[in-house]
């Protein structure tokens, strides 16, 4: 117990690690720490786990809170976290079921690979010479000199092609796979994603819904000694000698509590983390400048329809649009899972 300024007492405890936020990132971090033997506590303000990788029941249907396709390959950070605590990923694989649509037709991503060159050639109307030249710039950025992060991918692309079809197709690609627009993602980050995260990647849908997937991971964390606390709001990160030392929280009963820890991981976003830690004066100015210049809100509106017939006859994959302004993709999970 510790005394507060008003004379009341506050419950206090010690942990090796505290994770703020039980979204996919927070739970995966907790799984790795718990598997390594650290006394780990996860704090989640909502009664639900998973954040934007969860679901809600609506009229008998399970509707996602955000994420649809989830990385499930052996080398993905998510799969590694599940494996670390022995949690099963109950997935229906959708790898390779990608169709890209432009005004002049559709392009199905080949299962054998080589999809990037094929996408460029398709967007350029079959012009193999122009496609090869543009693909050469992509290869240089991928394997020789990755562009700087102060350049957006949209700006990089405009330097190498004036094709509206290529820009449209890659706009759909960025939005569908990264949840952002080409002018918002740094060019270096885009190519690092292609080089390290997308090659050989596998994706799928949670067979029983994202919420069940996250509950499975939380249960496995518990089996390794970790604690996942719901309806617990983090009010502040306490600093000592320039480093995070404890978190101040209020649980469902409203009682204040202090949890000291050797390691504190925030999964609530950079802006909220700065606020919890006491404001801008507690952070390096260079870091804050990057936040101010590179932080972009990326709202995505997801519509779920119930229909009595498939929207696309004979197609059970994900249709990515490169010929629209705001529509990113269409997926039909009920035909897959």
Tab-separated table of C-alpha atoms in Angstrom:
chain	number	residue	atom	x	y	z
A	1	UNK	CA	0.000	0.000	0.000
A	2	UNK	CA	1.167	3.543	-0.731
A	3	UNK	CA	-0.255	6.795	0.595
A	4	UNK	CA	-1.832	9.369	-1.731
A	5	UNK	CA	-1.597	13.123	-1.269
A	6	UNK	CA	-5.120	13.282	0.139
A	7	UNK	CA	-4.214	10.808	2.877
A	8	UNK	CA	-5.984	7.789	1.366
A	9	UNK	CA	-4.122	4.628	0.444
A	10	UNK	CA	-3.479	3.070	-2.935
A	11	UNK	CA	-2.947	-0.602	-3.638
A	12	UNK	CA	0.530	-1.282	-4.952
A	13	UNK	CA	2.102	-4.319	-6.560
A	14	UNK	CA	5.201	-5.312	-8.497
A	15	UNK	CA	5.551	-7.076	-11.845
A	16	UNK	CA	8.362	-7.756	-14.262
A	17	UNK	CA	6.433	-6.293	-17.194
A	18	UNK	CA	3.231	-4.313	-17.749
A	19	UNK	CA	1.529	-4.086	-21.133
A	20	UNK	CA	-0.904	-1.197	-21.644
A	21	UNK	CA	-3.568	-2.255	-24.142
A	22	UNK	CA	-4.715	-5.757	-25.096
A	23	UNK	CA	-4.858	-5.281	-28.842
A	24	UNK	CA	-3.063	-7.711	-31.131
A	25	UNK	CA	0.290	-5.999	-30.501
A	26	UNK	CA	-0.141	-5.891	-26.733
A	27	UNK	CA	-1.192	-9.529	-26.427
A	28	UNK	CA	1.602	-10.707	-28.727
A	29	UNK	CA	4.148	-8.777	-26.643
A	30	UNK	CA	2.679	-10.261	-23.470
A	31	UNK	CA	2.862	-13.775	-24.923
A	32	UNK	CA	6.565	-13.414	-25.674
A	33	UNK	CA	7.320	-11.979	-22.226
A	34	UNK	CA	5.262	-14.560	-20.369
A	35	UNK	CA	6.868	-17.364	-22.380
A	36	UNK	CA	10.274	-15.999	-21.352
A	37	UNK	CA	9.284	-16.400	-17.705
A	38	UNK	CA	8.543	-12.783	-16.860
A	39	UNK	CA	5.737	-11.926	-14.449
A	40	UNK	CA	3.508	-10.095	-16.953
A	41	UNK	CA	0.341	-8.038	-16.509
A	42	UNK	CA	-1.805	-6.797	-19.405
A	43	UNK	CA	-4.145	-3.854	-18.777
A	44	UNK	CA	-7.177	-3.338	-21.051
A	45	UNK	CA	-9.752	-0.593	-20.534
A	46	UNK	CA	-12.453	-2.463	-22.498
A	47	UNK	CA	-14.214	-5.650	-21.376
A	48	UNK	CA	-13.251	-7.041	-24.806
A	49	UNK	CA	-9.808	-8.172	-25.928
A	50	UNK	CA	-8.180	-7.638	-29.299
A	51	UNK	CA	-8.922	-3.969	-29.988
A	52	UNK	CA	-9.158	-3.697	-33.757
A	53	UNK	CA	-8.629	-7.443	-34.037
A	54	UNK	CA	-11.802	-8.599	-32.328
A	55	UNK	CA	-15.486	-9.013	-33.192
A	56	UNK	CA	-18.942	-8.191	-31.883
A	57	UNK	CA	-22.147	-10.165	-32.117
A	58	UNK	CA	-24.776	-8.427	-34.267
A	59	UNK	CA	-28.116	-10.121	-34.967
A	60	UNK	CA	-26.519	-13.545	-34.781
A	61	UNK	CA	-23.515	-12.626	-36.935
A	62	UNK	CA	-19.915	-12.091	-35.885
A	63	UNK	CA	-18.753	-8.728	-37.237
A	64	UNK	CA	-15.092	-7.743	-37.166
A	65	UNK	CA	-13.919	-4.640	-35.285
A	66	UNK	CA	-11.266	-4.016	-37.927
A	67	UNK	CA	-8.821	-6.711	-38.977
A	68	UNK	CA	-9.923	-9.203	-41.608
A	69	UNK	CA	-6.915	-11.031	-43.029
A	70	UNK	CA	-4.345	-11.939	-40.385
A	71	UNK	CA	-0.710	-13.013	-41.001
A	72	UNK	CA	-0.354	-16.694	-40.110
A	73	UNK	CA	2.960	-17.773	-41.646
A	74	UNK	CA	5.575	-19.425	-39.451
A	75	UNK	CA	7.842	-16.355	-39.640
A	76	UNK	CA	5.135	-13.798	-38.869
A	77	UNK	CA	5.419	-12.011	-35.531
A	78	UNK	CA	1.844	-13.007	-34.713
A	79	UNK	CA	2.363	-16.713	-35.343
A	80	UNK	CA	5.613	-16.626	-33.350
A	81	UNK	CA	3.773	-15.131	-30.366
A	82	UNK	CA	1.056	-17.801	-30.522
A	83	UNK	CA	3.678	-20.548	-30.804
A	84	UNK	CA	5.639	-19.119	-27.862
A	85	UNK	CA	2.781	-19.890	-25.463
A	86	UNK	CA	1.423	-22.911	-27.324
A	87	UNK	CA	-1.784	-21.171	-28.479
A	88	UNK	CA	-3.518	-22.593	-31.547
A	89	UNK	CA	-4.285	-20.286	-34.445
A	90	UNK	CA	-7.585	-21.594	-35.756
A	91	UNK	CA	-7.397	-20.118	-39.247
A	92	UNK	CA	-8.772	-20.593	-42.743
A	93	UNK	CA	-5.960	-19.730	-45.136
A	94	UNK	CA	-6.664	-17.196	-47.880
A	95	UNK	CA	-3.135	-16.787	-49.265
A	96	UNK	CA	-3.141	-16.217	-53.012
A	97	UNK	CA	-6.846	-15.452	-53.283
A	98	UNK	CA	-6.220	-11.851	-54.318
A	99	UNK	CA	-7.799	-10.210	-57.350
A	100	UNK	CA	-6.879	-6.654	-58.407
A	101	UNK	CA	-9.418	-4.644	-60.407
A	102	UNK	CA	-8.783	-1.733	-62.754
A	103	UNK	CA	-11.098	-0.160	-65.301
A	104	UNK	CA	-9.785	-2.424	-68.089
A	105	UNK	CA	-10.106	-5.710	-66.216
A	106	UNK	CA	-9.075	-7.964	-63.335
A	107	UNK	CA	-5.723	-9.498	-62.396
A	108	UNK	CA	-5.563	-12.603	-60.216
A	109	UNK	CA	-2.395	-12.841	-58.148
A	110	UNK	CA	-0.621	-16.069	-59.183
A	111	UNK	CA	-0.062	-18.659	-56.494
A	112	UNK	CA	3.404	-19.419	-57.899
A	113	UNK	CA	4.707	-15.938	-57.071
A	114	UNK	CA	5.962	-13.188	-59.361
A	115	UNK	CA	2.917	-11.135	-58.554
A	116	UNK	CA	4.536	-7.683	-58.422
A	117	UNK	CA	5.830	-7.726	-61.996
A	118	UNK	CA	2.543	-9.194	-63.194
A	119	UNK	CA	0.603	-6.440	-61.413
A	120	UNK	CA	2.712	-3.743	-63.078
A	121	UNK	CA	2.421	-5.291	-66.525
A	122	UNK	CA	-1.331	-5.658	-66.090
A	123	UNK	CA	-1.676	-2.035	-64.979
A	124	UNK	CA	0.368	-0.903	-67.997
A	125	UNK	CA	-1.935	-2.722	-70.395
A	126	UNK	CA	0.531	-5.503	-71.192
A	127	UNK	CA	3.396	-3.180	-72.150
A	128	UNK	CA	6.268	-5.491	-71.174
A	129	UNK	CA	9.021	-2.916	-71.818
A	130	UNK	CA	7.522	-0.253	-69.565
A	131	UNK	CA	6.718	-2.874	-66.949
A	132	UNK	CA	10.308	-4.153	-66.963
A	133	UNK	CA	11.699	-0.625	-66.593
A	134	UNK	CA	9.406	0.160	-63.670
A	135	UNK	CA	10.048	-3.224	-62.083
A	136	UNK	CA	13.765	-2.458	-62.263
A	137	UNK	CA	13.226	0.595	-60.062
A	138	UNK	CA	11.315	-1.556	-57.587
A	139	UNK	CA	14.135	-4.137	-57.520
A	140	UNK	CA	16.709	-1.404	-56.897
A	141	UNK	CA	14.667	-0.029	-53.990
A	142	UNK	CA	14.106	-3.510	-52.600
A	143	UNK	CA	17.578	-5.020	-52.829
A	144	UNK	CA	20.111	-2.237	-53.372
A	145	UNK	CA	19.184	1.109	-51.825
A	146	UNK	CA	15.992	1.363	-49.785
A	147	UNK	CA	14.584	4.916	-50.131
A	148	UNK	CA	14.656	7.301	-47.178
A	149	UNK	CA	11.710	7.573	-44.824
A	150	UNK	CA	11.373	11.317	-45.361
A	151	UNK	CA	10.027	10.508	-48.835
A	152	UNK	CA	6.520	9.097	-49.163
A	153	UNK	CA	5.927	6.054	-51.315
A	154	UNK	CA	3.456	8.084	-53.380
A	155	UNK	CA	6.158	10.647	-54.189
A	156	UNK	CA	8.666	7.887	-54.985
A	157	UNK	CA	6.203	6.229	-57.347
A	158	UNK	CA	5.389	9.500	-59.137
A	159	UNK	CA	9.106	9.926	-59.904
A	160	UNK	CA	9.160	6.640	-61.803
A	161	UNK	CA	5.795	6.471	-63.575
A	162	UNK	CA	3.045	8.770	-64.778
A	163	UNK	CA	0.599	5.889	-65.212
A	164	UNK	CA	-2.679	6.551	-63.411
A	165	UNK	CA	-3.432	2.823	-63.614
A	166	UNK	CA	-0.215	1.881	-61.797
A	167	UNK	CA	-0.819	4.518	-59.145
A	168	UNK	CA	-4.418	3.359	-58.724
A	169	UNK	CA	-3.485	-0.291	-58.415
A	170	UNK	CA	-0.728	0.395	-55.879
A	171	UNK	CA	-3.055	2.701	-53.955
A	172	UNK	CA	-5.371	-0.286	-53.526
A	173	UNK	CA	-2.392	-2.480	-52.617
A	174	UNK	CA	-1.214	-0.084	-49.872
A	175	UNK	CA	-4.690	0.449	-48.484
A	176	UNK	CA	-5.610	-3.242	-48.414
A	177	UNK	CA	-2.372	-4.645	-46.993
A	178	UNK	CA	-1.094	-1.743	-44.884
A	179	UNK	CA	-4.196	0.243	-44.005
A	180	UNK	CA	-2.760	3.498	-45.287
A	181	UNK	CA	-2.449	5.570	-48.460
A	182	UNK	CA	0.676	5.860	-50.658
A	183	UNK	CA	1.210	9.533	-49.722
A	184	UNK	CA	1.059	8.628	-46.006
A	185	UNK	CA	3.503	5.729	-45.806
A	186	UNK	CA	7.251	6.452	-45.960
A	187	UNK	CA	8.869	4.942	-49.040
A	188	UNK	CA	11.431	3.138	-46.909
A	189	UNK	CA	8.701	1.567	-44.805
A	190	UNK	CA	6.837	0.408	-47.913
A	191	UNK	CA	9.880	-1.366	-49.328
A	192	UNK	CA	10.868	-2.842	-45.985
A	193	UNK	CA	7.371	-4.317	-45.826
A	194	UNK	CA	7.796	-5.855	-49.281
A	195	UNK	CA	11.263	-7.153	-48.516
A	196	UNK	CA	10.862	-8.515	-45.025
A	197	UNK	CA	7.164	-8.982	-44.337
A	198	UNK	CA	5.361	-9.864	-47.538
A	199	UNK	CA	7.652	-12.379	-49.250
A	200	UNK	CA	6.479	-15.880	-48.487
A	201	UNK	CA	3.784	-14.500	-46.211
A	202	UNK	CA	0.583	-16.366	-45.514
A	203	UNK	CA	-2.739	-14.821	-44.525
A	204	UNK	CA	-6.012	-16.157	-43.287
A	205	UNK	CA	-9.330	-15.528	-41.570
A	206	UNK	CA	-9.970	-16.511	-37.960
A	207	UNK	CA	-12.290	-19.489	-38.316
A	208	UNK	CA	-14.382	-18.631	-35.245
A	209	UNK	CA	-13.944	-14.859	-35.368
A	210	UNK	CA	-11.126	-12.554	-34.277
A	211	UNK	CA	-12.446	-12.278	-30.729
A	212	UNK	CA	-12.150	-16.029	-30.205
A	213	UNK	CA	-8.602	-15.924	-31.584
A	214	UNK	CA	-7.614	-13.224	-29.089
A	215	UNK	CA	-9.307	-15.024	-26.189
A	216	UNK	CA	-7.304	-18.133	-27.093
A	217	UNK	CA	-4.054	-16.182	-26.923
A	218	UNK	CA	-5.027	-14.550	-23.613
A	219	UNK	CA	-5.844	-17.950	-22.099
A	220	UNK	CA	-2.438	-19.280	-23.140
A	221	UNK	CA	-0.754	-16.241	-21.594
A	222	UNK	CA	-2.600	-17.060	-18.374
A	223	UNK	CA	-1.320	-20.635	-18.497
A	224	UNK	CA	2.211	-19.190	-18.514
A	225	UNK	CA	1.551	-17.091	-15.422
A	226	UNK	CA	0.512	-13.867	-17.144
A	227	UNK	CA	-2.503	-11.841	-16.032
A	228	UNK	CA	-4.882	-10.125	-18.469
A	229	UNK	CA	-7.045	-7.532	-16.708
A	230	UNK	CA	-10.108	-6.124	-18.440
A	231	UNK	CA	-12.043	-2.939	-17.659
A	232	UNK	CA	-8.860	-1.473	-16.199
A	233	UNK	CA	-7.930	2.028	-17.326
A	234	UNK	CA	-4.334	3.236	-17.264
A	235	UNK	CA	-4.286	6.833	-16.048
A	236	UNK	CA	-0.587	7.629	-16.082
A	237	UNK	CA	2.892	6.231	-16.615
A	238	UNK	CA	5.109	7.141	-13.688
A	239	UNK	CA	8.668	8.123	-14.572
A	240	UNK	CA	11.739	7.896	-12.407
A	241	UNK	CA	15.151	9.185	-13.503
A	242	UNK	CA	13.937	9.489	-17.083
A	243	UNK	CA	12.519	5.999	-17.494
A	244	UNK	CA	9.144	4.370	-17.009
A	245	UNK	CA	8.884	2.876	-13.536
A	246	UNK	CA	5.198	2.208	-12.845
A	247	UNK	CA	1.665	2.662	-14.134
A	248	UNK	CA	-1.231	4.192	-12.235
A	249	UNK	CA	-4.561	2.526	-12.985
A	250	UNK	CA	-8.186	2.299	-11.937
A	251	UNK	CA	-10.005	-0.984	-12.150
A	252	UNK	CA	-13.676	-1.763	-12.649
A	253	UNK	CA	-14.324	-0.963	-8.976
A	254	UNK	CA	-12.799	2.510	-9.367
A	255	UNK	CA	-10.057	1.881	-6.820
A	256	UNK	CA	-6.668	3.457	-7.660
A	257	UNK	CA	-3.672	1.180	-7.984
A	258	UNK	CA	0.036	1.489	-8.703
A	259	UNK	CA	1.867	-1.299	-10.559
A	260	UNK	CA	5.647	-0.992	-10.597
A	261	UNK	CA	7.516	-2.885	-13.319
A	262	UNK	CA	10.953	-3.266	-14.836
A	263	UNK	CA	9.481	-3.078	-18.342
A	264	UNK	CA	6.442	-1.087	-19.493
A	265	UNK	CA	5.128	-1.543	-23.039
A	266	UNK	CA	2.476	0.787	-24.426
A	267	UNK	CA	0.124	-0.486	-27.118
A	268	UNK	CA	-2.178	2.554	-27.107
A	269	UNK	CA	-0.463	4.595	-29.821
A	270	UNK	CA	2.335	7.199	-29.698
A	271	UNK	CA	0.171	10.247	-28.966
A	272	UNK	CA	-1.665	8.635	-26.054
A	273	UNK	CA	1.618	7.236	-24.722
A	274	UNK	CA	3.160	10.718	-24.646
A	275	UNK	CA	0.077	11.974	-22.803
A	276	UNK	CA	0.182	9.155	-20.231
A	277	UNK	CA	3.866	9.783	-19.538
A	278	UNK	CA	3.318	13.430	-18.653
A	279	UNK	CA	3.519	15.254	-21.950
A	280	UNK	CA	6.086	16.460	-24.442
A	281	UNK	CA	8.648	17.555	-21.836
A	282	UNK	CA	9.401	13.915	-21.038
A	283	UNK	CA	10.411	12.931	-24.582
A	284	UNK	CA	13.258	13.594	-26.970
A	285	UNK	CA	12.448	16.487	-29.287
A	286	UNK	CA	13.550	14.506	-32.342
A	287	UNK	CA	11.040	11.795	-31.543
A	288	UNK	CA	8.259	14.327	-31.028
A	289	UNK	CA	9.124	16.006	-34.323
A	290	UNK	CA	8.741	12.678	-36.140
A	291	UNK	CA	5.346	12.237	-34.498
A	292	UNK	CA	4.220	15.689	-35.590
A	293	UNK	CA	5.348	15.283	-39.199
A	294	UNK	CA	4.600	11.590	-39.837
A	295	UNK	CA	1.555	10.833	-37.728
A	296	UNK	CA	-1.483	10.346	-39.970
A	297	UNK	CA	-4.977	9.355	-38.984
A	298	UNK	CA	-6.017	6.466	-41.228
A	299	UNK	CA	-9.737	5.897	-40.710
A	300	UNK	CA	-11.217	2.846	-42.388
A	301	UNK	CA	-14.966	2.297	-42.586
A	302	UNK	CA	-15.979	-1.358	-42.848
A	303	UNK	CA	-19.422	-2.356	-44.084
A	304	UNK	CA	-20.747	-5.873	-43.523
A	305	UNK	CA	-23.629	-7.071	-45.679
A	306	UNK	CA	-25.860	-10.104	-45.281
A	307	UNK	CA	-26.935	-11.399	-48.693
A	308	UNK	CA	-28.708	-14.477	-49.987
A	309	UNK	CA	-26.332	-14.873	-52.950
A	310	UNK	CA	-22.605	-14.315	-53.567
A	311	UNK	CA	-21.707	-10.784	-54.628
A	312	UNK	CA	-19.151	-12.198	-57.080
A	313	UNK	CA	-20.184	-15.509	-58.589
A	314	UNK	CA	-17.463	-18.156	-58.338
A	315	UNK	CA	-14.941	-15.980	-56.464
A	316	UNK	CA	-14.092	-16.557	-52.807
A	317	UNK	CA	-11.042	-14.342	-52.364
A	318	UNK	CA	-10.343	-10.666	-51.759
A	319	UNK	CA	-11.029	-8.170	-54.539
A	320	UNK	CA	-8.755	-5.099	-54.308
A	321	UNK	CA	-9.836	-1.995	-56.201
A	322	UNK	CA	-7.423	0.243	-58.073
A	323	UNK	CA	-10.079	2.152	-59.992
A	324	UNK	CA	-11.983	3.805	-57.136
A	325	UNK	CA	-11.403	6.768	-54.844
A	326	UNK	CA	-12.534	5.376	-51.499
A	327	UNK	CA	-13.418	1.697	-51.907
A	328	UNK	CA	-10.425	-0.425	-50.909
A	329	UNK	CA	-11.443	-4.051	-51.109
A	330	UNK	CA	-14.289	-6.518	-50.994
A	331	UNK	CA	-14.011	-9.830	-49.198
A	332	UNK	CA	-16.587	-12.543	-48.652
A	333	UNK	CA	-15.617	-14.451	-45.505
A	334	UNK	CA	-18.769	-16.557	-45.401
A	335	UNK	CA	-17.654	-18.275	-48.636
A	336	UNK	CA	-14.245	-19.047	-47.098
A	337	UNK	CA	-14.872	-19.621	-43.396
